[in-house]
């Protein structure tokens, strides 16, 4: 692995994986490296060192990797088949991968992936939100391919090969491959903070959705207001941390469009850090997510919030219901907290 600088300081086990390890990398590829150790402080220091070299770091303790293996996580199969181990004290990583066996079915994981894909069914207007939807769709298409093919005993992790295997299985059409291939490029644009023209990326996302099986993906992506995104129901309790993070990211983009691009809050600054480094999304505490959602909703202009909240109310003489209460989000200005609309409260 010549693209990793030599260092006397390393984690107990380190391995390259992904396209660079397979040898099919291109200019859009991340340079993925796995580091594993029992000592979290070593993992943090080594991860910072590798990130400074431009590498994409997956950092795990051995206990965490053991738990993933016990769950049959396909990340372990990915490592088992395609990783190149550079450092492995006492052969701990090698032994773990050699003993790993995937599950026969991944139905629950496919269901969770479909919930993630559902985030794309409504998107706020704007260039950033369009690229965000392309990024989420790329992730869910790749996840779907890996999981669905694994249920057939096929273990494929390269995006292009996943698409070809889905086509061969008649899950996507030959004509649709072009639309789906573009998602990888759009993902790269989003993660490099590129700003595309309004409408251009959306048309590509809509074209890609039309090619995907509706059992696992939304068929349409509606354009909605930023206010509607911020007042939308939160993911259910117990939802995967990654789904919670991408939902918060969607809301943050909507809030920025209402605030002129800047969010002034230390909690929201932390959210930016999670978004820029998705490897650490598991650090998102479930107890913190409602607070972040409420702070993001505080960027809704007063007149828009009053219009939405006054349209639904629990007061007997009123024919509407409280939006703030029905979606589990307290109105950051106090209205809707007790099931009252702004007109009646």
mmCIF file of C-alpha atoms in Angstrom:
data_model
loop_
_atom_site.group_PDB
_atom_site.id
_atom_site.type_symbol
_atom_site.label_atom_id
_atom_site.label_comp_id
_atom_site.label_asym_id
_atom_site.label_seq_id
_atom_site.Cartn_x
_atom_site.Cartn_y
_atom_site.Cartn_z
ATOM 1 C CA UNK A 1 0.000 0.000 0.000
ATOM 2 C CA UNK A 2 2.353 2.697 -1.230
ATOM 3 C CA UNK A 3 -0.323 5.392 -0.831
ATOM 4 C CA UNK A 4 -0.091 5.043 2.965
ATOM 5 C CA UNK A 5 2.930 6.786 4.458
ATOM 6 C CA UNK A 6 5.189 4.663 6.635
ATOM 7 C CA UNK A 7 4.921 5.363 10.345
ATOM 8 C CA UNK A 8 6.220 3.797 13.548
ATOM 9 C CA UNK A 9 2.897 4.655 15.197
ATOM 10 C CA UNK A 10 0.117 2.343 14.066
ATOM 11 C CA UNK A 11 -3.019 0.642 15.299
ATOM 12 C CA UNK A 12 -2.874 -3.027 16.227
ATOM 13 C CA UNK A 13 -4.407 -3.976 12.872
ATOM 14 C CA UNK A 14 -4.612 -1.957 9.659
ATOM 15 C CA UNK A 15 -5.929 -2.903 6.235
ATOM 16 C CA UNK A 16 -6.779 -1.235 2.958
ATOM 17 C CA UNK A 17 -10.160 -2.056 1.448
ATOM 18 C CA UNK A 18 -12.459 -0.817 -1.287
ATOM 19 C CA UNK A 19 -11.482 0.095 -4.821
ATOM 20 C CA UNK A 20 -7.840 0.902 -4.017
ATOM 21 C CA UNK A 21 -7.392 -2.552 -2.510
ATOM 22 C CA UNK A 22 -9.179 -4.171 -5.474
ATOM 23 C CA UNK A 23 -7.151 -2.170 -7.972
ATOM 24 C CA UNK A 24 -10.129 -0.694 -9.820
ATOM 25 C CA UNK A 25 -9.941 2.811 -8.311
ATOM 26 C CA UNK A 26 -10.367 5.986 -10.345
ATOM 27 C CA UNK A 27 -10.376 9.734 -9.706
ATOM 28 C CA UNK A 28 -13.705 9.493 -7.859
ATOM 29 C CA UNK A 29 -12.544 6.763 -5.484
ATOM 30 C CA UNK A 30 -11.940 7.177 -1.782
ATOM 31 C CA UNK A 31 -8.775 5.655 -0.363
ATOM 32 C CA UNK A 32 -10.279 3.505 2.359
ATOM 33 C CA UNK A 33 -8.331 2.139 5.289
ATOM 34 C CA UNK A 34 -9.498 0.141 8.289
ATOM 35 C CA UNK A 35 -7.795 0.564 11.654
ATOM 36 C CA UNK A 36 -8.583 -1.649 14.654
ATOM 37 C CA UNK A 37 -7.321 -1.481 18.235
ATOM 38 C CA UNK A 38 -8.555 -2.002 21.786
ATOM 39 C CA UNK A 39 -7.303 1.448 22.810
ATOM 40 C CA UNK A 40 -9.646 4.239 21.673
ATOM 41 C CA UNK A 41 -6.982 6.908 22.186
ATOM 42 C CA UNK A 42 -4.677 5.099 19.748
ATOM 43 C CA UNK A 43 -7.506 4.885 17.222
ATOM 44 C CA UNK A 44 -8.195 8.621 17.493
ATOM 45 C CA UNK A 45 -4.565 9.595 17.080
ATOM 46 C CA UNK A 46 -3.947 7.205 14.189
ATOM 47 C CA UNK A 47 -7.184 8.238 12.457
ATOM 48 C CA UNK A 48 -6.173 11.912 12.631
ATOM 49 C CA UNK A 49 -2.784 11.048 11.156
ATOM 50 C CA UNK A 50 -4.305 9.115 8.253
ATOM 51 C CA UNK A 51 -7.012 11.683 7.553
ATOM 52 C CA UNK A 52 -4.283 14.301 7.244
ATOM 53 C CA UNK A 53 -2.944 12.164 4.373
ATOM 54 C CA UNK A 54 -6.328 12.375 2.635
ATOM 55 C CA UNK A 55 -7.441 8.851 3.541
ATOM 56 C CA UNK A 56 -10.968 7.748 4.423
ATOM 57 C CA UNK A 57 -10.626 6.001 7.785
ATOM 58 C CA UNK A 58 -12.891 3.311 9.215
ATOM 59 C CA UNK A 59 -11.976 3.069 12.900
ATOM 60 C CA UNK A 60 -13.143 0.189 15.116
ATOM 61 C CA UNK A 61 -12.318 -1.410 18.415
ATOM 62 C CA UNK A 62 -11.971 -5.180 18.270
ATOM 63 C CA UNK A 63 -15.082 -5.534 20.443
ATOM 64 C CA UNK A 64 -17.114 -3.467 17.981
ATOM 65 C CA UNK A 65 -15.855 -5.513 15.051
ATOM 66 C CA UNK A 66 -16.708 -8.698 16.974
ATOM 67 C CA UNK A 67 -20.285 -7.447 17.463
ATOM 68 C CA UNK A 68 -20.619 -6.673 13.758
ATOM 69 C CA UNK A 69 -19.369 -10.151 12.934
ATOM 70 C CA UNK A 70 -21.904 -11.697 15.315
ATOM 71 C CA UNK A 71 -24.670 -9.779 13.499
ATOM 72 C CA UNK A 72 -23.507 -11.056 10.118
ATOM 73 C CA UNK A 73 -22.656 -7.538 8.898
ATOM 74 C CA UNK A 74 -21.589 -7.618 5.259
ATOM 75 C CA UNK A 75 -18.829 -5.131 5.963
ATOM 76 C CA UNK A 76 -16.956 -8.115 7.417
ATOM 77 C CA UNK A 77 -17.528 -10.079 4.219
ATOM 78 C CA UNK A 78 -16.265 -7.095 2.256
ATOM 79 C CA UNK A 79 -13.078 -7.092 4.336
ATOM 80 C CA UNK A 80 -12.776 -10.870 4.188
ATOM 81 C CA UNK A 81 -12.897 -10.963 0.392
ATOM 82 C CA UNK A 82 -11.189 -7.745 -0.654
ATOM 83 C CA UNK A 83 -9.057 -6.189 2.077
ATOM 84 C CA UNK A 84 -5.269 -6.102 2.043
ATOM 85 C CA UNK A 85 -3.929 -6.396 5.584
ATOM 86 C CA UNK A 86 -0.798 -4.339 6.248
ATOM 87 C CA UNK A 87 -0.485 -4.693 10.030
ATOM 88 C CA UNK A 88 -2.053 -7.371 12.223
ATOM 89 C CA UNK A 89 -0.660 -7.997 15.698
ATOM 90 C CA UNK A 90 -1.291 -11.588 16.833
ATOM 91 C CA UNK A 91 -3.336 -12.178 13.656
ATOM 92 C CA UNK A 92 -6.467 -10.894 15.418
ATOM 93 C CA UNK A 93 -8.014 -9.261 12.365
ATOM 94 C CA UNK A 94 -7.043 -12.064 10.025
ATOM 95 C CA UNK A 95 -8.497 -14.711 12.332
ATOM 96 C CA UNK A 96 -11.741 -12.798 12.751
ATOM 97 C CA UNK A 97 -12.207 -12.389 9.003
ATOM 98 C CA UNK A 98 -11.286 -16.007 8.272
ATOM 99 C CA UNK A 99 -13.975 -17.257 10.667
ATOM 100 C CA UNK A 100 -16.714 -14.874 9.505
ATOM 101 C CA UNK A 101 -19.753 -16.285 7.716
ATOM 102 C CA UNK A 102 -22.518 -14.069 6.317
ATOM 103 C CA UNK A 103 -26.217 -14.614 6.970
ATOM 104 C CA UNK A 104 -28.451 -16.284 4.414
ATOM 105 C CA UNK A 105 -30.921 -13.400 4.307
ATOM 106 C CA UNK A 106 -30.725 -9.660 4.942
ATOM 107 C CA UNK A 107 -34.424 -8.788 4.903
ATOM 108 C CA UNK A 108 -34.310 -6.491 7.948
ATOM 109 C CA UNK A 109 -31.324 -4.610 6.558
ATOM 110 C CA UNK A 110 -33.161 -4.189 3.252
ATOM 111 C CA UNK A 111 -36.157 -2.781 5.134
ATOM 112 C CA UNK A 112 -33.960 -0.287 6.975
ATOM 113 C CA UNK A 113 -32.299 0.712 3.719
ATOM 114 C CA UNK A 114 -35.731 1.349 2.193
ATOM 115 C CA UNK A 115 -36.487 3.727 5.081
ATOM 116 C CA UNK A 116 -33.267 5.587 4.325
ATOM 117 C CA UNK A 117 -34.199 5.807 0.644
ATOM 118 C CA UNK A 118 -37.581 7.235 1.645
ATOM 119 C CA UNK A 119 -35.801 10.430 2.750
ATOM 120 C CA UNK A 120 -35.425 11.255 -0.945
ATOM 121 C CA UNK A 121 -39.215 11.191 -1.489
ATOM 122 C CA UNK A 122 -39.413 14.865 -0.485
ATOM 123 C CA UNK A 123 -36.611 17.380 -0.991
ATOM 124 C CA UNK A 124 -36.477 21.119 -0.371
ATOM 125 C CA UNK A 125 -35.791 23.427 -3.283
ATOM 126 C CA UNK A 126 -32.150 24.278 -3.893
ATOM 127 C CA UNK A 127 -28.858 23.118 -5.373
ATOM 128 C CA UNK A 128 -27.442 21.683 -2.156
ATOM 129 C CA UNK A 129 -30.578 19.692 -1.349
ATOM 130 C CA UNK A 130 -30.608 18.256 -4.868
ATOM 131 C CA UNK A 131 -27.038 17.016 -4.511
ATOM 132 C CA UNK A 132 -27.847 15.706 -1.038
ATOM 133 C CA UNK A 133 -30.664 13.609 -2.510
ATOM 134 C CA UNK A 134 -28.292 12.209 -5.148
ATOM 135 C CA UNK A 135 -25.772 11.297 -2.430
ATOM 136 C CA UNK A 136 -28.399 9.506 -0.308
ATOM 137 C CA UNK A 137 -29.750 7.714 -3.366
ATOM 138 C CA UNK A 138 -26.257 6.523 -4.313
ATOM 139 C CA UNK A 139 -25.715 5.144 -0.804
ATOM 140 C CA UNK A 140 -29.068 3.330 -0.793
ATOM 141 C CA UNK A 141 -28.648 1.917 -4.297
ATOM 142 C CA UNK A 142 -25.247 0.509 -3.383
ATOM 143 C CA UNK A 143 -26.532 -0.813 -0.052
ATOM 144 C CA UNK A 144 -29.519 -2.391 -1.742
ATOM 145 C CA UNK A 145 -27.342 -4.099 -4.314
ATOM 146 C CA UNK A 146 -24.928 -5.473 -1.724
ATOM 147 C CA UNK A 147 -27.747 -6.755 0.519
ATOM 148 C CA UNK A 148 -30.055 -8.135 -2.164
ATOM 149 C CA UNK A 149 -27.263 -9.911 -4.020
ATOM 150 C CA UNK A 150 -25.924 -11.344 -0.746
ATOM 151 C CA UNK A 151 -29.322 -12.983 -0.269
ATOM 152 C CA UNK A 152 -28.596 -14.819 -3.520
ATOM 153 C CA UNK A 153 -25.136 -15.844 -2.371
ATOM 154 C CA UNK A 154 -23.374 -13.190 -4.486
ATOM 155 C CA UNK A 155 -20.952 -10.912 -2.664
ATOM 156 C CA UNK A 156 -20.195 -7.854 -4.777
ATOM 157 C CA UNK A 157 -19.045 -4.488 -3.446
ATOM 158 C CA UNK A 158 -17.867 -2.425 -6.455
ATOM 159 C CA UNK A 159 -20.659 -0.084 -7.593
ATOM 160 C CA UNK A 160 -20.307 -0.780 -11.305
ATOM 161 C CA UNK A 161 -20.334 -4.536 -10.779
ATOM 162 C CA UNK A 162 -23.335 -4.221 -8.460
ATOM 163 C CA UNK A 163 -25.297 -2.432 -11.178
ATOM 164 C CA UNK A 164 -24.348 -5.034 -13.756
ATOM 165 C CA UNK A 165 -25.382 -7.869 -11.434
ATOM 166 C CA UNK A 166 -28.743 -6.191 -10.750
ATOM 167 C CA UNK A 167 -29.277 -5.801 -14.481
ATOM 168 C CA UNK A 168 -28.438 -9.457 -15.080
ATOM 169 C CA UNK A 169 -31.007 -10.363 -12.415
ATOM 170 C CA UNK A 170 -33.628 -8.145 -14.142
ATOM 171 C CA UNK A 171 -33.841 -5.834 -11.129
ATOM 172 C CA UNK A 172 -32.899 -2.817 -13.266
ATOM 173 C CA UNK A 173 -33.078 -2.337 -16.998
ATOM 174 C CA UNK A 174 -30.115 -2.154 -19.321
ATOM 175 C CA UNK A 175 -31.255 1.323 -20.400
ATOM 176 C CA UNK A 176 -31.413 2.429 -16.758
ATOM 177 C CA UNK A 177 -27.775 1.702 -16.015
ATOM 178 C CA UNK A 178 -26.666 5.063 -17.381
ATOM 179 C CA UNK A 179 -28.927 6.983 -14.970
ATOM 180 C CA UNK A 180 -27.773 4.904 -12.011
ATOM 181 C CA UNK A 181 -24.090 5.208 -12.919
ATOM 182 C CA UNK A 182 -24.354 8.992 -12.723
ATOM 183 C CA UNK A 183 -25.208 8.810 -9.026
ATOM 184 C CA UNK A 184 -21.599 7.989 -8.173
ATOM 185 C CA UNK A 185 -20.391 11.158 -9.903
ATOM 186 C CA UNK A 186 -23.103 13.255 -8.232
ATOM 187 C CA UNK A 187 -22.121 11.806 -4.845
ATOM 188 C CA UNK A 188 -18.554 12.960 -5.448
ATOM 189 C CA UNK A 189 -19.802 16.456 -6.334
ATOM 190 C CA UNK A 190 -21.818 16.699 -3.132
ATOM 191 C CA UNK A 191 -18.947 15.580 -0.918
ATOM 192 C CA UNK A 192 -16.613 18.098 -2.565
ATOM 193 C CA UNK A 193 -19.084 20.947 -1.828
ATOM 194 C CA UNK A 194 -19.755 21.510 -5.537
ATOM 195 C CA UNK A 195 -22.840 23.590 -6.339
ATOM 196 C CA UNK A 196 -24.711 22.464 -9.466
ATOM 197 C CA UNK A 197 -27.355 24.474 -11.294
ATOM 198 C CA UNK A 198 -30.846 24.207 -9.834
ATOM 199 C CA UNK A 199 -32.875 21.489 -11.544
ATOM 200 C CA UNK A 200 -29.999 19.699 -13.244
ATOM 201 C CA UNK A 201 -29.273 17.205 -10.488
ATOM 202 C CA UNK A 202 -32.943 16.782 -9.645
ATOM 203 C CA UNK A 203 -33.694 15.582 -13.187
ATOM 204 C CA UNK A 204 -30.991 12.934 -12.827
ATOM 205 C CA UNK A 205 -32.315 11.796 -9.449
ATOM 206 C CA UNK A 206 -35.837 11.505 -10.862
ATOM 207 C CA UNK A 207 -34.501 9.496 -13.819
ATOM 208 C CA UNK A 208 -32.615 7.168 -11.471
ATOM 209 C CA UNK A 209 -35.661 6.603 -9.235
ATOM 210 C CA UNK A 210 -37.687 5.571 -12.275
ATOM 211 C CA UNK A 211 -35.278 2.678 -12.837
ATOM 212 C CA UNK A 212 -35.366 1.261 -9.303
ATOM 213 C CA UNK A 213 -37.741 -1.354 -7.834
ATOM 214 C CA UNK A 214 -40.599 0.428 -6.049
ATOM 215 C CA UNK A 215 -40.623 -2.187 -3.276
ATOM 216 C CA UNK A 216 -37.353 -0.735 -1.997
ATOM 217 C CA UNK A 217 -37.319 2.857 -3.318
ATOM 218 C CA UNK A 218 -39.757 5.768 -3.609
ATOM 219 C CA UNK A 219 -41.051 6.244 -7.124
ATOM 220 C CA UNK A 220 -41.138 10.032 -6.934
ATOM 221 C CA UNK A 221 -39.214 12.840 -5.286
ATOM 222 C CA UNK A 222 -41.419 15.833 -4.451
ATOM 223 C CA UNK A 223 -40.122 19.377 -4.171
ATOM 224 C CA UNK A 224 -41.314 20.863 -0.876
ATOM 225 C CA UNK A 225 -40.632 24.006 1.127
ATOM 226 C CA UNK A 226 -37.819 24.188 3.650
ATOM 227 C CA UNK A 227 -40.464 24.726 6.333
ATOM 228 C CA UNK A 228 -42.153 21.449 5.424
ATOM 229 C CA UNK A 229 -38.834 19.622 5.749
ATOM 230 C CA UNK A 230 -38.176 21.131 9.179
ATOM 231 C CA UNK A 231 -41.652 20.276 10.495
ATOM 232 C CA UNK A 232 -41.709 16.750 9.061
ATOM 233 C CA UNK A 233 -42.039 13.780 11.460
ATOM 234 C CA UNK A 234 -38.751 12.549 12.897
ATOM 235 C CA UNK A 235 -37.505 8.998 12.330
ATOM 236 C CA UNK A 236 -39.024 6.538 14.763
ATOM 237 C CA UNK A 237 -37.308 5.803 18.058
ATOM 238 C CA UNK A 238 -34.740 3.077 17.603
ATOM 239 C CA UNK A 239 -34.017 3.988 13.982
ATOM 240 C CA UNK A 240 -30.457 3.311 12.782
ATOM 241 C CA UNK A 241 -28.028 6.104 13.689
ATOM 242 C CA UNK A 242 -27.154 6.668 10.042
ATOM 243 C CA UNK A 243 -30.812 7.263 9.125
ATOM 244 C CA UNK A 244 -31.105 9.760 11.998
ATOM 245 C CA UNK A 245 -27.984 11.571 10.812
ATOM 246 C CA UNK A 246 -29.070 11.837 7.168
ATOM 247 C CA UNK A 247 -32.485 13.114 8.301
ATOM 248 C CA UNK A 248 -30.778 15.799 10.419
ATOM 249 C CA UNK A 249 -28.554 16.648 7.466
ATOM 250 C CA UNK A 250 -31.652 17.136 5.296
ATOM 251 C CA UNK A 251 -33.106 19.463 7.931
ATOM 252 C CA UNK A 252 -29.820 21.374 8.284
ATOM 253 C CA UNK A 253 -29.785 22.084 4.546
ATOM 254 C CA UNK A 254 -33.358 23.381 4.780
ATOM 255 C CA UNK A 255 -32.502 25.552 7.798
ATOM 256 C CA UNK A 256 -29.504 27.044 5.984
ATOM 257 C CA UNK A 257 -31.697 27.971 3.030
ATOM 258 C CA UNK A 258 -33.892 29.955 5.436
ATOM 259 C CA UNK A 259 -31.031 31.547 7.383
ATOM 260 C CA UNK A 260 -28.881 32.716 4.501
ATOM 261 C CA UNK A 261 -26.459 29.832 4.759
ATOM 262 C CA UNK A 262 -25.239 30.084 8.356
ATOM 263 C CA UNK A 263 -26.337 28.267 11.497
ATOM 264 C CA UNK A 264 -25.105 29.951 14.686
ATOM 265 C CA UNK A 265 -25.127 27.292 17.368
ATOM 266 C CA UNK A 266 -22.437 25.071 18.865
ATOM 267 C CA UNK A 267 -24.692 22.007 18.752
ATOM 268 C CA UNK A 268 -25.301 22.549 15.055
ATOM 269 C CA UNK A 269 -21.562 22.991 14.529
ATOM 270 C CA UNK A 270 -21.152 19.466 15.913
ATOM 271 C CA UNK A 271 -23.743 18.250 13.399
ATOM 272 C CA UNK A 272 -21.604 19.689 10.609
ATOM 273 C CA UNK A 273 -18.689 17.617 11.888
ATOM 274 C CA UNK A 274 -20.751 14.439 11.828
ATOM 275 C CA UNK A 275 -21.963 15.157 8.302
ATOM 276 C CA UNK A 276 -18.478 15.830 6.976
ATOM 277 C CA UNK A 277 -17.181 12.601 8.515
ATOM 278 C CA UNK A 278 -19.951 9.968 8.175
ATOM 279 C CA UNK A 279 -17.657 7.345 9.724
ATOM 280 C CA UNK A 280 -18.443 8.796 13.142
ATOM 281 C CA UNK A 281 -22.233 8.936 12.790
ATOM 282 C CA UNK A 282 -22.593 6.265 15.471
ATOM 283 C CA UNK A 283 -21.442 8.898 17.995
ATOM 284 C CA UNK A 284 -24.775 10.649 17.522
ATOM 285 C CA UNK A 285 -26.648 10.210 20.789
ATOM 286 C CA UNK A 286 -30.359 9.441 20.464
ATOM 287 C CA UNK A 287 -31.052 11.921 23.259
ATOM 288 C CA UNK A 288 -29.360 14.741 21.332
ATOM 289 C CA UNK A 289 -31.257 14.309 18.041
ATOM 290 C CA UNK A 290 -34.535 15.918 19.259
ATOM 291 C CA UNK A 291 -32.596 18.931 20.534
ATOM 292 C CA UNK A 292 -30.873 19.336 17.176
ATOM 293 C CA UNK A 293 -34.186 19.035 15.297
ATOM 294 C CA UNK A 294 -35.773 21.674 17.517
ATOM 295 C CA UNK A 295 -32.860 24.078 17.030
ATOM 296 C CA UNK A 296 -32.995 23.588 13.272
ATOM 297 C CA UNK A 297 -36.742 24.302 13.297
ATOM 298 C CA UNK A 298 -36.053 27.601 15.093
ATOM 299 C CA UNK A 299 -34.856 28.974 11.745
ATOM 300 C CA UNK A 300 -38.396 28.858 10.348
ATOM 301 C CA UNK A 301 -39.595 32.464 9.901
ATOM 302 C CA UNK A 302 -42.362 33.505 12.328
ATOM 303 C CA UNK A 303 -44.993 34.065 9.656
ATOM 304 C CA UNK A 304 -44.414 30.644 8.081
ATOM 305 C CA UNK A 305 -44.492 28.880 11.444
ATOM 306 C CA UNK A 306 -47.713 30.657 12.441
ATOM 307 C CA UNK A 307 -49.329 29.679 9.161
ATOM 308 C CA UNK A 308 -48.412 26.012 9.584
ATOM 309 C CA UNK A 309 -49.210 25.684 13.272
ATOM 310 C CA UNK A 310 -52.508 27.565 13.037
ATOM 311 C CA UNK A 311 -53.673 25.100 10.378
ATOM 312 C CA UNK A 312 -53.880 22.279 12.965
ATOM 313 C CA UNK A 313 -55.183 22.523 16.529
ATOM 314 C CA UNK A 314 -56.626 20.414 19.371
ATOM 315 C CA UNK A 315 -58.884 23.092 20.866
ATOM 316 C CA UNK A 316 -62.528 21.856 20.682
ATOM 317 C CA UNK A 317 -63.846 24.850 18.786
ATOM 318 C CA UNK A 318 -61.006 24.622 16.267
ATOM 319 C CA UNK A 319 -61.217 22.207 13.333
ATOM 320 C CA UNK A 320 -57.474 21.707 13.017
ATOM 321 C CA UNK A 321 -54.638 19.895 14.861
ATOM 322 C CA UNK A 322 -51.276 21.033 16.170
ATOM 323 C CA UNK A 323 -48.497 20.276 13.699
ATOM 324 C CA UNK A 324 -45.946 20.785 16.454
ATOM 325 C CA UNK A 325 -47.491 18.073 18.596
ATOM 326 C CA UNK A 326 -48.452 15.620 15.865
ATOM 327 C CA UNK A 327 -44.895 15.218 14.600
ATOM 328 C CA UNK A 328 -43.266 15.165 18.027
ATOM 329 C CA UNK A 329 -41.509 18.497 17.516
ATOM 330 C CA UNK A 330 -42.042 21.241 20.065
ATOM 331 C CA UNK A 331 -42.468 24.619 18.464
ATOM 332 C CA UNK A 332 -39.204 26.404 19.306
ATOM 333 C CA UNK A 333 -41.167 29.586 19.974
ATOM 334 C CA UNK A 334 -43.527 27.921 22.465
ATOM 335 C CA UNK A 335 -46.629 27.483 20.303
ATOM 336 C CA UNK A 336 -47.907 23.960 19.772
ATOM 337 C CA UNK A 337 -46.220 22.745 22.957
ATOM 338 C CA UNK A 338 -49.534 21.904 24.614
ATOM 339 C CA UNK A 339 -51.452 20.984 21.468
ATOM 340 C CA UNK A 340 -52.645 24.567 20.836
ATOM 341 C CA UNK A 341 -52.308 26.402 17.564
ATOM 342 C CA UNK A 342 -50.981 29.961 17.486
ATOM 343 C CA UNK A 343 -54.451 31.340 16.789
ATOM 344 C CA UNK A 344 -56.054 29.586 19.772
ATOM 345 C CA UNK A 345 -53.056 29.369 22.119
#
